[in-house]
PDB file of C-alpha atoms in Angstrom:
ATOM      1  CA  UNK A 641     -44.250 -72.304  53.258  1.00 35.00           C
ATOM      2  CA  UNK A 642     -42.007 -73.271  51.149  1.00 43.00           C
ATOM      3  CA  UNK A 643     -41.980 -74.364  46.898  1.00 45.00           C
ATOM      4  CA  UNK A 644     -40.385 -77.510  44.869  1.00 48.00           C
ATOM      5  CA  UNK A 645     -37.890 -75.003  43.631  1.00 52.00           C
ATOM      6  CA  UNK A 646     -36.436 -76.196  47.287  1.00 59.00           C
ATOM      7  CA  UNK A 647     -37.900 -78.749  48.508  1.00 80.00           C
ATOM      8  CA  UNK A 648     -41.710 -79.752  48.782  1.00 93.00           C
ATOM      9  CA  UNK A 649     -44.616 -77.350  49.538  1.00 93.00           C
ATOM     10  CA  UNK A 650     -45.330 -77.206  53.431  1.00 92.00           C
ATOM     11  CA  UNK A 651     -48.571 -75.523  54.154  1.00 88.00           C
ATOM     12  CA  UNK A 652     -50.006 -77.624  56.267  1.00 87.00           C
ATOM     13  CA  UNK A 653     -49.110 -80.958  58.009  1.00 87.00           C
ATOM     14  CA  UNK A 654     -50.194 -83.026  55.244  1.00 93.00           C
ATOM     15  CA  UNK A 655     -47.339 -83.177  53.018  1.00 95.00           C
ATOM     16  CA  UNK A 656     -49.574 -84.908  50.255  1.00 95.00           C
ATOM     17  CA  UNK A 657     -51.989 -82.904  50.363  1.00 95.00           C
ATOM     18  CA  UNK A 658     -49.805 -79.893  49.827  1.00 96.00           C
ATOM     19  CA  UNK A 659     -48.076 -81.856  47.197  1.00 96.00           C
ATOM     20  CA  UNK A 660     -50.571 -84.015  45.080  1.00 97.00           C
ATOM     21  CA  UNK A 661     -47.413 -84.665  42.245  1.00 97.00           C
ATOM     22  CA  UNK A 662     -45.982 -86.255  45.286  1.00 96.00           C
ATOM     23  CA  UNK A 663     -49.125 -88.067  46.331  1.00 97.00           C
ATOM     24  CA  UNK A 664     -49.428 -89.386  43.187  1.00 97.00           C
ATOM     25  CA  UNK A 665     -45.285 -90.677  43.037  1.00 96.00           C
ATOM     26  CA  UNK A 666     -46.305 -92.406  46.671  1.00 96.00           C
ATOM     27  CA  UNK A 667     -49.469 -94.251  45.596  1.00 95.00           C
ATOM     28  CA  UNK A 668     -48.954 -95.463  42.059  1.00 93.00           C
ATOM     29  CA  UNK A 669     -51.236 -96.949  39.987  1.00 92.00           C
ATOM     30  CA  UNK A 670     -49.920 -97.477  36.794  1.00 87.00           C
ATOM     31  CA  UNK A 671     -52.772-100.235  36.177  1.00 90.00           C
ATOM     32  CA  UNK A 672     -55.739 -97.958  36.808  1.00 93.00           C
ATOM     33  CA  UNK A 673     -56.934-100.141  39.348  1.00 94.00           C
ATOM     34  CA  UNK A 674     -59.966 -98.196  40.559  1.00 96.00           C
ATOM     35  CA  UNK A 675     -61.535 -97.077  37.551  1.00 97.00           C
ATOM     36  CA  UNK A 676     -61.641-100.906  36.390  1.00 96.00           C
ATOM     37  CA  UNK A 677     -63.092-102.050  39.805  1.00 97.00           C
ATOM     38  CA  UNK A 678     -65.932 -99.166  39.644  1.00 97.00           C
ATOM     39  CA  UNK A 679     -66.357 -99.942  35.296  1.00 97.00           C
ATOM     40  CA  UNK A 680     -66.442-103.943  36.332  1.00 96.00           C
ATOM     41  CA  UNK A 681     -68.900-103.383  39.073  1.00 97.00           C
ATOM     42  CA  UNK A 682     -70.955-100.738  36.778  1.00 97.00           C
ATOM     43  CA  UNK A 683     -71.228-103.627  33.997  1.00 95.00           C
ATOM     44  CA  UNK A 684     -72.080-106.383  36.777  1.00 95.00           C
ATOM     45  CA  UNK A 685     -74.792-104.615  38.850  1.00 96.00           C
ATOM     46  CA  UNK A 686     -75.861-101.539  36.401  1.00 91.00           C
ATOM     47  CA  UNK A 687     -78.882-101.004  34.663  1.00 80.00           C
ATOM     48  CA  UNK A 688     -77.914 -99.881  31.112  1.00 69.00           C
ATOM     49  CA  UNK A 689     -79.660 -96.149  30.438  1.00 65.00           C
ATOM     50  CA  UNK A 690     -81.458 -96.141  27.086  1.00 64.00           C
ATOM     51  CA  UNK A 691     -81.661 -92.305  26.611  1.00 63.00           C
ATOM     52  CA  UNK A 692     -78.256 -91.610  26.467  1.00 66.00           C
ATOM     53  CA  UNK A 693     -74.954 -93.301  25.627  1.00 77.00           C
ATOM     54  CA  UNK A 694     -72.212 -92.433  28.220  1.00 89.00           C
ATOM     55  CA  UNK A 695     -73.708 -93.010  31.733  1.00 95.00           C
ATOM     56  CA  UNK A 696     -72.884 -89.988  34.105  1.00 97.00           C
ATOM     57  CA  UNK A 697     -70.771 -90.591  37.214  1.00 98.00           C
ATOM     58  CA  UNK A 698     -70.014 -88.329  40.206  1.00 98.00           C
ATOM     59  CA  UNK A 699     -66.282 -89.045  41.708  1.00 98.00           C
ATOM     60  CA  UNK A 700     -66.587 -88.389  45.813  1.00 98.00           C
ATOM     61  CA  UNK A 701     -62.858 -87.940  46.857  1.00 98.00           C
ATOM     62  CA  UNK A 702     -61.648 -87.244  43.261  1.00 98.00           C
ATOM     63  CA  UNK A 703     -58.190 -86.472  45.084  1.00 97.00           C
ATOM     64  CA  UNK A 704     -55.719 -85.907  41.943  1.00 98.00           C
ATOM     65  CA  UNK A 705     -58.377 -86.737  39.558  1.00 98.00           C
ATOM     66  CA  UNK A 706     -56.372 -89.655  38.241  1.00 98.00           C
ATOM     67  CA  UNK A 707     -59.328 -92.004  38.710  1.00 98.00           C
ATOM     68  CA  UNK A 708     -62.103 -89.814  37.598  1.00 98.00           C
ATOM     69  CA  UNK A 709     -59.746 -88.862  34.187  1.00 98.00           C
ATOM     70  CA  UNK A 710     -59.689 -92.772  33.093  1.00 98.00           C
ATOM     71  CA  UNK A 711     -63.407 -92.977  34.229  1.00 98.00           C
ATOM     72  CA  UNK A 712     -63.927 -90.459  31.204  1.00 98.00           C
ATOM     73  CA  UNK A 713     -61.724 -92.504  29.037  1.00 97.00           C
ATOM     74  CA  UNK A 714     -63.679 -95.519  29.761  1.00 96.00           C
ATOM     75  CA  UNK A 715     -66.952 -93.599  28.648  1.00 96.00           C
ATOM     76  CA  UNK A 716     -68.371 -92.100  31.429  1.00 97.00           C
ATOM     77  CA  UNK A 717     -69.549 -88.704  31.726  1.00 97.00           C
ATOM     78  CA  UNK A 718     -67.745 -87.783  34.969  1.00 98.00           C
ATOM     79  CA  UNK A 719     -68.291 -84.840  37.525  1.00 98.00           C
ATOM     80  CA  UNK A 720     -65.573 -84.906  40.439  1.00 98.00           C
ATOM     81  CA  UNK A 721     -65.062 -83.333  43.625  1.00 98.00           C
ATOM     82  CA  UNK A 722     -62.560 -82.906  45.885  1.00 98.00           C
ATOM     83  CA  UNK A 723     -62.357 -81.369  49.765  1.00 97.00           C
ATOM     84  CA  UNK A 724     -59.059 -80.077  49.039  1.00 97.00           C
ATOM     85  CA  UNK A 725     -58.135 -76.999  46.958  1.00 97.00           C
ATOM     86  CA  UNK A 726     -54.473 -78.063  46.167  1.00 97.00           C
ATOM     87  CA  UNK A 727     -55.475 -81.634  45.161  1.00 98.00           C
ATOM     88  CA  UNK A 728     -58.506 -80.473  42.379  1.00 98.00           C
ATOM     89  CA  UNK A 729     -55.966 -76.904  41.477  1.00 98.00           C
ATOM     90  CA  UNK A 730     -53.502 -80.425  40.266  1.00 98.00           C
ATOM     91  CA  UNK A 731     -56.399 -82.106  38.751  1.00 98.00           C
ATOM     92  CA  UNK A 732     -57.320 -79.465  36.610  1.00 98.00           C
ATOM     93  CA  UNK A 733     -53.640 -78.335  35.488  1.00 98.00           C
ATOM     94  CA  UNK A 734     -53.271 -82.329  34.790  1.00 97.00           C
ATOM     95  CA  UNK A 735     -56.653 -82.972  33.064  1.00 98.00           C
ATOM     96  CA  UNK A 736     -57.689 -79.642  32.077  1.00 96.00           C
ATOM     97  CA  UNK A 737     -60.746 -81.569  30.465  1.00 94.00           C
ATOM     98  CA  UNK A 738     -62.040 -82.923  33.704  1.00 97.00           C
ATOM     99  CA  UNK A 739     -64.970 -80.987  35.285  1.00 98.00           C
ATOM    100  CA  UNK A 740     -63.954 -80.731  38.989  1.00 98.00           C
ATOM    101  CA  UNK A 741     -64.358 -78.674  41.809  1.00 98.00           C
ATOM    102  CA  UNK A 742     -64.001 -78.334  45.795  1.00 98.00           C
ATOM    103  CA  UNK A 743     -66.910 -80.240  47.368  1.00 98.00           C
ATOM    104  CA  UNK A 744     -67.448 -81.919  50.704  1.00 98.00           C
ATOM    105  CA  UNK A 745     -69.988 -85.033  50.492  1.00 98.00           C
ATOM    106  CA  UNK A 746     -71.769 -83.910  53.341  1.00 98.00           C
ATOM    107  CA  UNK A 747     -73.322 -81.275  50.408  1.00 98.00           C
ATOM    108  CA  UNK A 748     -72.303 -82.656  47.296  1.00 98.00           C
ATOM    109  CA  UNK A 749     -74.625 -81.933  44.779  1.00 97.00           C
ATOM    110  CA  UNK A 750     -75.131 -82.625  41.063  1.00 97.00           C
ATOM    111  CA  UNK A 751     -77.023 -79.707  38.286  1.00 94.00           C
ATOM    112  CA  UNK A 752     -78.829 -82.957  37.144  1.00 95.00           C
ATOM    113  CA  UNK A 753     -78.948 -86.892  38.462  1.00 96.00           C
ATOM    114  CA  UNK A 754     -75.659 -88.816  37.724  1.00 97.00           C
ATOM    115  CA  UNK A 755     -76.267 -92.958  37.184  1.00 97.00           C
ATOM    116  CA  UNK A 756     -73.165 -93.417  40.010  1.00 98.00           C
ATOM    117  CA  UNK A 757     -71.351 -92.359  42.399  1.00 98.00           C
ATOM    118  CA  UNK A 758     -67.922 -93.879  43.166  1.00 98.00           C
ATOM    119  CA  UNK A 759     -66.276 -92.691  46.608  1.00 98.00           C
ATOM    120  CA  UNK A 760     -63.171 -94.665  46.840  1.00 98.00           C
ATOM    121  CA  UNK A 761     -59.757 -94.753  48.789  1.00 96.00           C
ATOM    122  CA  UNK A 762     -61.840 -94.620  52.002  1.00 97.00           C
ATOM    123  CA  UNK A 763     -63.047 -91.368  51.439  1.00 98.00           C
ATOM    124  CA  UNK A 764     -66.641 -92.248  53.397  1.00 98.00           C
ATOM    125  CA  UNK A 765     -63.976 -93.071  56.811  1.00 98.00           C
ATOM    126  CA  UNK A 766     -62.343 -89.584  57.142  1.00 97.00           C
ATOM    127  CA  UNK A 767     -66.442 -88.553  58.135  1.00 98.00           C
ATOM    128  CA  UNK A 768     -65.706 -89.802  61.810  1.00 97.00           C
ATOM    129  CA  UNK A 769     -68.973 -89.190  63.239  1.00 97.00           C
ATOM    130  CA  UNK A 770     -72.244 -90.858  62.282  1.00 97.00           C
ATOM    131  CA  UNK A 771     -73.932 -88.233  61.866  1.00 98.00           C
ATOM    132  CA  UNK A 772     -71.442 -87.026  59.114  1.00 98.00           C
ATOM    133  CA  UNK A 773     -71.493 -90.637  57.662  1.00 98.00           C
ATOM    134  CA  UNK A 774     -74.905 -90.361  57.616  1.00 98.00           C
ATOM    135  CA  UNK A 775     -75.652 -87.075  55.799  1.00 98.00           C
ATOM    136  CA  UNK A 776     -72.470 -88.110  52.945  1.00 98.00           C
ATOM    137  CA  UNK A 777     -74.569 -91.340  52.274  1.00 98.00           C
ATOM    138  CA  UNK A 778     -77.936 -88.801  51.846  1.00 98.00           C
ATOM    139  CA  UNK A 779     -76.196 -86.852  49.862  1.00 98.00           C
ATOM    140  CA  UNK A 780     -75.008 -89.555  47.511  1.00 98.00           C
ATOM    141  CA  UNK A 781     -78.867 -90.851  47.117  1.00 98.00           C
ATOM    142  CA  UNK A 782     -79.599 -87.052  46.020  1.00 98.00           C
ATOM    143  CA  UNK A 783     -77.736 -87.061  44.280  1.00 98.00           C
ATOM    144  CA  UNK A 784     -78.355 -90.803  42.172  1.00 97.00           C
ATOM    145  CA  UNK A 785     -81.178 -91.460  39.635  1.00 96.00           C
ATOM    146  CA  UNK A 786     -83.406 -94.057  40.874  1.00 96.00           C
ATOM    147  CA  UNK A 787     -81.586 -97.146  40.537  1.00 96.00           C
ATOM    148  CA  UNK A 788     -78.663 -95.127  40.157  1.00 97.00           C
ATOM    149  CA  UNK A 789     -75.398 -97.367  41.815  1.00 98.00           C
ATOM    150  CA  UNK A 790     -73.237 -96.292  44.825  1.00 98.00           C
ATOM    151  CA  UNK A 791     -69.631 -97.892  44.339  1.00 98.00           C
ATOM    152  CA  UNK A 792     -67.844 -97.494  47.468  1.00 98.00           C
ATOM    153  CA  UNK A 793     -63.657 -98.961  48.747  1.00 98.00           C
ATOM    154  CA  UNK A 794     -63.261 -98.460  52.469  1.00 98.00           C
ATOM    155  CA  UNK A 795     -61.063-100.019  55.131  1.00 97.00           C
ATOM    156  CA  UNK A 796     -62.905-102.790  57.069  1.00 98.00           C
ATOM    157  CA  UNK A 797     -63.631-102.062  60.328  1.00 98.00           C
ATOM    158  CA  UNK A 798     -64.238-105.570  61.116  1.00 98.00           C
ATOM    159  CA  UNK A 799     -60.234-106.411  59.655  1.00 98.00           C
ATOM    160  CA  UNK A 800     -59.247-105.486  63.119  1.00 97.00           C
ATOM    161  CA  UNK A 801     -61.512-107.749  65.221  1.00 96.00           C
ATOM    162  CA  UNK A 802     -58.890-110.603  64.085  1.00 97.00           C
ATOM    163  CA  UNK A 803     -55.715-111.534  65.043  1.00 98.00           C
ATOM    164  CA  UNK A 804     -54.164-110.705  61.462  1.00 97.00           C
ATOM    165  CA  UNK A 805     -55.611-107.441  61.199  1.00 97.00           C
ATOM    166  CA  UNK A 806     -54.076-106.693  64.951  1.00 97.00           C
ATOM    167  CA  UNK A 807     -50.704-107.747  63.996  1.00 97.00           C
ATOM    168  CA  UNK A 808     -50.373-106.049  60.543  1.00 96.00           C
ATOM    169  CA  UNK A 809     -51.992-102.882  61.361  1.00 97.00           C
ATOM    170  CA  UNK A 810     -51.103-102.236  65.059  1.00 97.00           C
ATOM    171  CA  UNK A 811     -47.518-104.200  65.701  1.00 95.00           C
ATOM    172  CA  UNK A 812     -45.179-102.351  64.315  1.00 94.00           C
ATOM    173  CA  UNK A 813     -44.839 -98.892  62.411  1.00 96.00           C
ATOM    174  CA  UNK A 814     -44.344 -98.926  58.873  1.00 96.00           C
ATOM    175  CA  UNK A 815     -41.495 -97.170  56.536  1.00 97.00           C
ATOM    176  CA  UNK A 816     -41.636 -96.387  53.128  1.00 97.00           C
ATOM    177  CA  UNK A 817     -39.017 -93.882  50.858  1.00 97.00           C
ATOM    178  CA  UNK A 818     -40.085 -92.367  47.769  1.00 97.00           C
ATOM    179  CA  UNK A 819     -37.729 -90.966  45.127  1.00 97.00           C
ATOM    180  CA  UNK A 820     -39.624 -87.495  44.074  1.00 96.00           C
ATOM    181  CA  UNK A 821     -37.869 -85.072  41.951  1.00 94.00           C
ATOM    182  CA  UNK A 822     -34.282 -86.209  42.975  1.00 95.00           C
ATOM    183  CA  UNK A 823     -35.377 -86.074  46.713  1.00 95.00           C
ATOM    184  CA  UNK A 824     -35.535 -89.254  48.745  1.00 97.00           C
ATOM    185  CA  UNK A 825     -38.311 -89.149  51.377  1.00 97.00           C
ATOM    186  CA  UNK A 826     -39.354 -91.175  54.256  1.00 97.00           C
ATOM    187  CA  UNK A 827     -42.602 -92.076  55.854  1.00 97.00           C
ATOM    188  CA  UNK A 828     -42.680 -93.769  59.245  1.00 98.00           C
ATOM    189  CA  UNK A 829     -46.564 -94.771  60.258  1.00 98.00           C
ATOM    190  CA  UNK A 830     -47.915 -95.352  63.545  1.00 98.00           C
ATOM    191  CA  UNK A 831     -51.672 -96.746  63.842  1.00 98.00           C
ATOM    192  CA  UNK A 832     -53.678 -96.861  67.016  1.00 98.00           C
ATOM    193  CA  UNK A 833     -57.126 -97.531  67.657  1.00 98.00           C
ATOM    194  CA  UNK A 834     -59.448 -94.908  69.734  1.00 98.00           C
ATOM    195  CA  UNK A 835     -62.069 -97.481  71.409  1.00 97.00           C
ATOM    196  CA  UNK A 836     -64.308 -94.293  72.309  1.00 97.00           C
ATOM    197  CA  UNK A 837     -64.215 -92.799  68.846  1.00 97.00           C
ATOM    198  CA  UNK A 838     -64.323 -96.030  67.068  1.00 97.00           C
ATOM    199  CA  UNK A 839     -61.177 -95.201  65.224  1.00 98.00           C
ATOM    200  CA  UNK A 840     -58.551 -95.832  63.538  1.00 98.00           C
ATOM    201  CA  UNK A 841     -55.730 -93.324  64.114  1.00 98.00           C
ATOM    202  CA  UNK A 842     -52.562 -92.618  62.090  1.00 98.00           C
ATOM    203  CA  UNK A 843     -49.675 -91.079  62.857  1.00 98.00           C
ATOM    204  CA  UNK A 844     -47.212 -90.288  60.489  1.00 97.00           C
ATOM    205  CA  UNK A 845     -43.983 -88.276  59.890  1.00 97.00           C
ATOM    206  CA  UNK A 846     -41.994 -87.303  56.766  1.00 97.00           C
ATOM    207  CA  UNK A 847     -38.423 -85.930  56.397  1.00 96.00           C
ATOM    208  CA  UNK A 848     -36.130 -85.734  53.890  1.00 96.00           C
ATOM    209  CA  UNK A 849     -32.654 -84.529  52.951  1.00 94.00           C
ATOM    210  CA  UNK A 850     -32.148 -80.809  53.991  1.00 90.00           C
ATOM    211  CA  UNK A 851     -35.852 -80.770  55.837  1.00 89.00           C
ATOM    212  CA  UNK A 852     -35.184 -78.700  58.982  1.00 85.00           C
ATOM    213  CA  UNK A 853     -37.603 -80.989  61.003  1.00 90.00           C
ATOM    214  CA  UNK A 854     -40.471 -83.942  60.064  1.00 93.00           C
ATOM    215  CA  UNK A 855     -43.816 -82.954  58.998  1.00 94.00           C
ATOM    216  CA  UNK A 856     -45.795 -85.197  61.881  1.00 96.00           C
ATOM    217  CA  UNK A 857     -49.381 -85.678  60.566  1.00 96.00           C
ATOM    218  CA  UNK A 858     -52.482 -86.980  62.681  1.00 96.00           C
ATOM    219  CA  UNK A 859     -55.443 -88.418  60.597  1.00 97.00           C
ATOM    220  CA  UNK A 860     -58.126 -91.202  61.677  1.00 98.00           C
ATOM    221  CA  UNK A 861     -60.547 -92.972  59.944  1.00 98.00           C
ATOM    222  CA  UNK A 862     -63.454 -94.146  61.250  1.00 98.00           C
ATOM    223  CA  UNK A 863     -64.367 -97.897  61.563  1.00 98.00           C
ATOM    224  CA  UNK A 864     -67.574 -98.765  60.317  1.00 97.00           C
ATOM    225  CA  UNK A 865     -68.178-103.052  60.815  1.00 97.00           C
ATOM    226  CA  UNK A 866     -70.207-104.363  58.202  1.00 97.00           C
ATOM    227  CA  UNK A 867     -73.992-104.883  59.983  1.00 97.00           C
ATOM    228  CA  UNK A 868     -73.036-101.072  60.863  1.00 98.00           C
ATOM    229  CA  UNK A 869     -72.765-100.148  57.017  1.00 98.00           C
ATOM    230  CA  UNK A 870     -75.528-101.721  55.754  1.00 98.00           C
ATOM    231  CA  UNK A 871     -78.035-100.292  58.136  1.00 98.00           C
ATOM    232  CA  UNK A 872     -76.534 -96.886  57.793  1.00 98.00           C
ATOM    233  CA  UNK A 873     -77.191 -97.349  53.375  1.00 98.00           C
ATOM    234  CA  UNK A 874     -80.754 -98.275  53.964  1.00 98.00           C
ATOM    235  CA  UNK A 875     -81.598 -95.708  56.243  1.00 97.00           C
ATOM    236  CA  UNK A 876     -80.200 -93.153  53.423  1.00 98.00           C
ATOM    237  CA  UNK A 877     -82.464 -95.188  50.643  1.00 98.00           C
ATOM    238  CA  UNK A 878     -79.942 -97.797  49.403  1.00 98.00           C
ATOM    239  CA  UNK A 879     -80.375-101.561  48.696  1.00 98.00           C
ATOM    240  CA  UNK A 880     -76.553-103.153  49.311  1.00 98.00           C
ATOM    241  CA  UNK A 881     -76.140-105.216  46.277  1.00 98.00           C
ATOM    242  CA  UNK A 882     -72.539-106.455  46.866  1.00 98.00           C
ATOM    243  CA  UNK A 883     -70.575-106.208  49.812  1.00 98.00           C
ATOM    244  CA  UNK A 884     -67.650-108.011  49.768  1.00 97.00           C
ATOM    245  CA  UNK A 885     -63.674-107.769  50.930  1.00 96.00           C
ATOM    246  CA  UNK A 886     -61.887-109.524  47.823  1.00 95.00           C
ATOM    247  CA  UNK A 887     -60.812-109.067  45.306  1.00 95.00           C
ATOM    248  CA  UNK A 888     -60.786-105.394  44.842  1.00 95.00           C
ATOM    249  CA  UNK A 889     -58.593-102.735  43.535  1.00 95.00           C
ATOM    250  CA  UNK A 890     -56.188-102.517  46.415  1.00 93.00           C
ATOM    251  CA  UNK A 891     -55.587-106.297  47.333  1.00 92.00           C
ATOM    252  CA  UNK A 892     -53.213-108.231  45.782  1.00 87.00           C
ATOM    253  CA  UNK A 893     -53.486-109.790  43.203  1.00 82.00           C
ATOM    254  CA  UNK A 894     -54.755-106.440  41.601  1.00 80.00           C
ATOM    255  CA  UNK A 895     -58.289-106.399  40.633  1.00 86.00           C
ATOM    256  CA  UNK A 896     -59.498-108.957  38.301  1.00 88.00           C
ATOM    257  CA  UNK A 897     -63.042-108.845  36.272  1.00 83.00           C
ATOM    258  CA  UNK A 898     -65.636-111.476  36.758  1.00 85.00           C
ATOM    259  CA  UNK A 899     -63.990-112.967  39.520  1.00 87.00           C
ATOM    260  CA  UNK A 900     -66.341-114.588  42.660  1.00 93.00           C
ATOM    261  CA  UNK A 901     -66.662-112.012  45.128  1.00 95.00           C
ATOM    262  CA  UNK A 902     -65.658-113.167  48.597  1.00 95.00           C
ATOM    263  CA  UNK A 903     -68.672-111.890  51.568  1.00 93.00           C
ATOM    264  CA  UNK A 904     -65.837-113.758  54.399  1.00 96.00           C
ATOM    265  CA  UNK A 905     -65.718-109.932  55.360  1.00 97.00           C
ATOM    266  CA  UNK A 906     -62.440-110.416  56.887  1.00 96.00           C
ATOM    267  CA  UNK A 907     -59.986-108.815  54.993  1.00 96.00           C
ATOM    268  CA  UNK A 908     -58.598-105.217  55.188  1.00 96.00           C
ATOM    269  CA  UNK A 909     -60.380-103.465  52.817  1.00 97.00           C
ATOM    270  CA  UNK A 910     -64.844-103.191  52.017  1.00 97.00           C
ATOM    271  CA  UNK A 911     -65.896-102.955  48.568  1.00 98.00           C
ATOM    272  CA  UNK A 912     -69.752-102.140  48.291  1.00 98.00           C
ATOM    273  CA  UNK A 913     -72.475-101.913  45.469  1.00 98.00           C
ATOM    274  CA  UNK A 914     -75.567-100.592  46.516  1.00 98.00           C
ATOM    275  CA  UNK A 915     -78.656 -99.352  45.078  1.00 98.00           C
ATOM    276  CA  UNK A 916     -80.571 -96.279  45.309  1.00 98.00           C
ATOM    277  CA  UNK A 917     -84.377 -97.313  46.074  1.00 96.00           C
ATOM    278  CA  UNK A 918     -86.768 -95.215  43.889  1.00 85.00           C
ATOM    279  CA  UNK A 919     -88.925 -93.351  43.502  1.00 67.00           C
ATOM    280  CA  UNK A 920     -88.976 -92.648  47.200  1.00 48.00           C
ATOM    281  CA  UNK A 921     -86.471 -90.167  46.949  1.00 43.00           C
ATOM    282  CA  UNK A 922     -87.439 -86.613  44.703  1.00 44.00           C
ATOM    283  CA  UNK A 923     -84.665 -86.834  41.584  1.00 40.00           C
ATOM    284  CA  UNK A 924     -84.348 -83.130  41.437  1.00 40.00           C
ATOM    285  CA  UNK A 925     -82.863 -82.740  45.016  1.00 43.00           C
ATOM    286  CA  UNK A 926     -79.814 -83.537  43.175  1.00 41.00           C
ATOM    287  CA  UNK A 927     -80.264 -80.100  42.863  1.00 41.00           C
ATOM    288  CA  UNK A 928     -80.572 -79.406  46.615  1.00 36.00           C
TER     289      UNK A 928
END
């Protein structure tokens, strides 16, 4: 292992994981994208809770906690979790206010139920089986007051049944170089796609100046196709209330508010809204 006093932290092969200032340097979001898309869609499909005046939110896949941190500024009462120990150690050192901790949404669970739950950055697609899928989205309900709101950002599975999707996501690798602490590093991606899995598979390798050798890291997401996703929310207790491709928070142009919501489905990414169906499900399992 080794410390930024000499290069990046290598602990594992997931170079930004290990190294969520990093992370954060590679995907920038200086415009708070995703806590505008979840506080839009919040405004647009909510229901406005009388007994209290800052609706609570659960962040799935809180990651650096950047998103969950504005969330709070925007008014929310916000609960995060993250799978990773490095990524919510960063959170909390960046927004020592910010109640986070390691969770896994197969067993997330809430001390009382929240009014959302936002799982973005396709979070839900690193749970490649169905039956993982399956018990995140149960989890979530649990989790959600009766006509509490799921707001979900995934890859679209269906993006790669047409010829664009093919060609930008499969032809050709893709580089990027990112200046971190005086360090130039570079990312070269490789995506596949595993018929039998029904995934989406990355491949991707860092180096950088004085690096003995690349990092090579092997991820996959898995691809859920629309008819898939709905069936797979009402089975869990959710009414889909928006499910849509564009505009959202990472499609360009950036996310704008009260814009038409396109339901083409054939873009990369899968914004959803649903609904948590009440009273069907008992509101203190949020408990477990």
């Amino acid at each position: 292992m080794t410390t930024h006093d000499s290069g990046p932290v290598v602990a594992t092969e997931n170079l930004l994981i290990d190294n969520p200032a990093l992370y954060e340097r590679t995907f920038p979001d200086a415009e708070g994208r995703n806590p505008r898309f979840v506080h839009d869609m919040v405004r647009r499909f909510g229901r406005p809770a009388r007994d209290r005046p800052a609706p609570r939110l659960l962040d799935v896949g809180a990651g650096t906690g950047r998103d969950a941190a504005r969330l709070a500024e925007l008014g929310y009462t916000v609960a995060a979790v993250d799978i990773s120990e490095q990524m919510v150690a960063y959170a909390r050192s960046r927004h020592p206010g910010l109640q986070i901790a390691v969770g896994d949404a197969r067993s997330v669970r809430t001390r009382e139920p929240v009014d959302i739950v936002s799982c973005l950055g396709s979070t839900l697609l690193h749970l490649t089986t169905t039956a993982d899928i399956v018990a995140a989205l149960h989890r979530f309900a649990a989790c959600l007051t009766p006509g509490g709101l799921l707001v979900a950002e995934m890859r679209n599975g269906a993006f790669l049944l047409t010829d664009r999707g093919r060609r930008e996501l499969l032809d050709h690798d893709t580089v990027r170089v990112v200046e971190w602490e005086g360090v130039r590093y570079t990312s070269r991606t490789w995506l596949s796609i595993d018929l039998a899995g029904q995934l989406l598979r990355r491949r991707r390798t860092w180096s950088w100046p004085g690096g003995t050798h690349p990092i090579e890291q092997h991820t996959a997401w898995r691809l859920l196709f629309p008819q898939e996703l709905r069936y797979l929310l009402d089975v869990a207790g959710f009414d889909v209330l928006a499910l849509f491709d564009a505009p959202g928070p990472l499609t360009e142009p950036p996310w704008p508010a009260g814009e038409i919501l396109s339901d083409t489905l054939d873009g990369d990414r899968l914004h959803l809204v649903a609904r948590r169906r009440g009273p069907d499900l008992d509101a203190n399992d949020a408990d477990g």
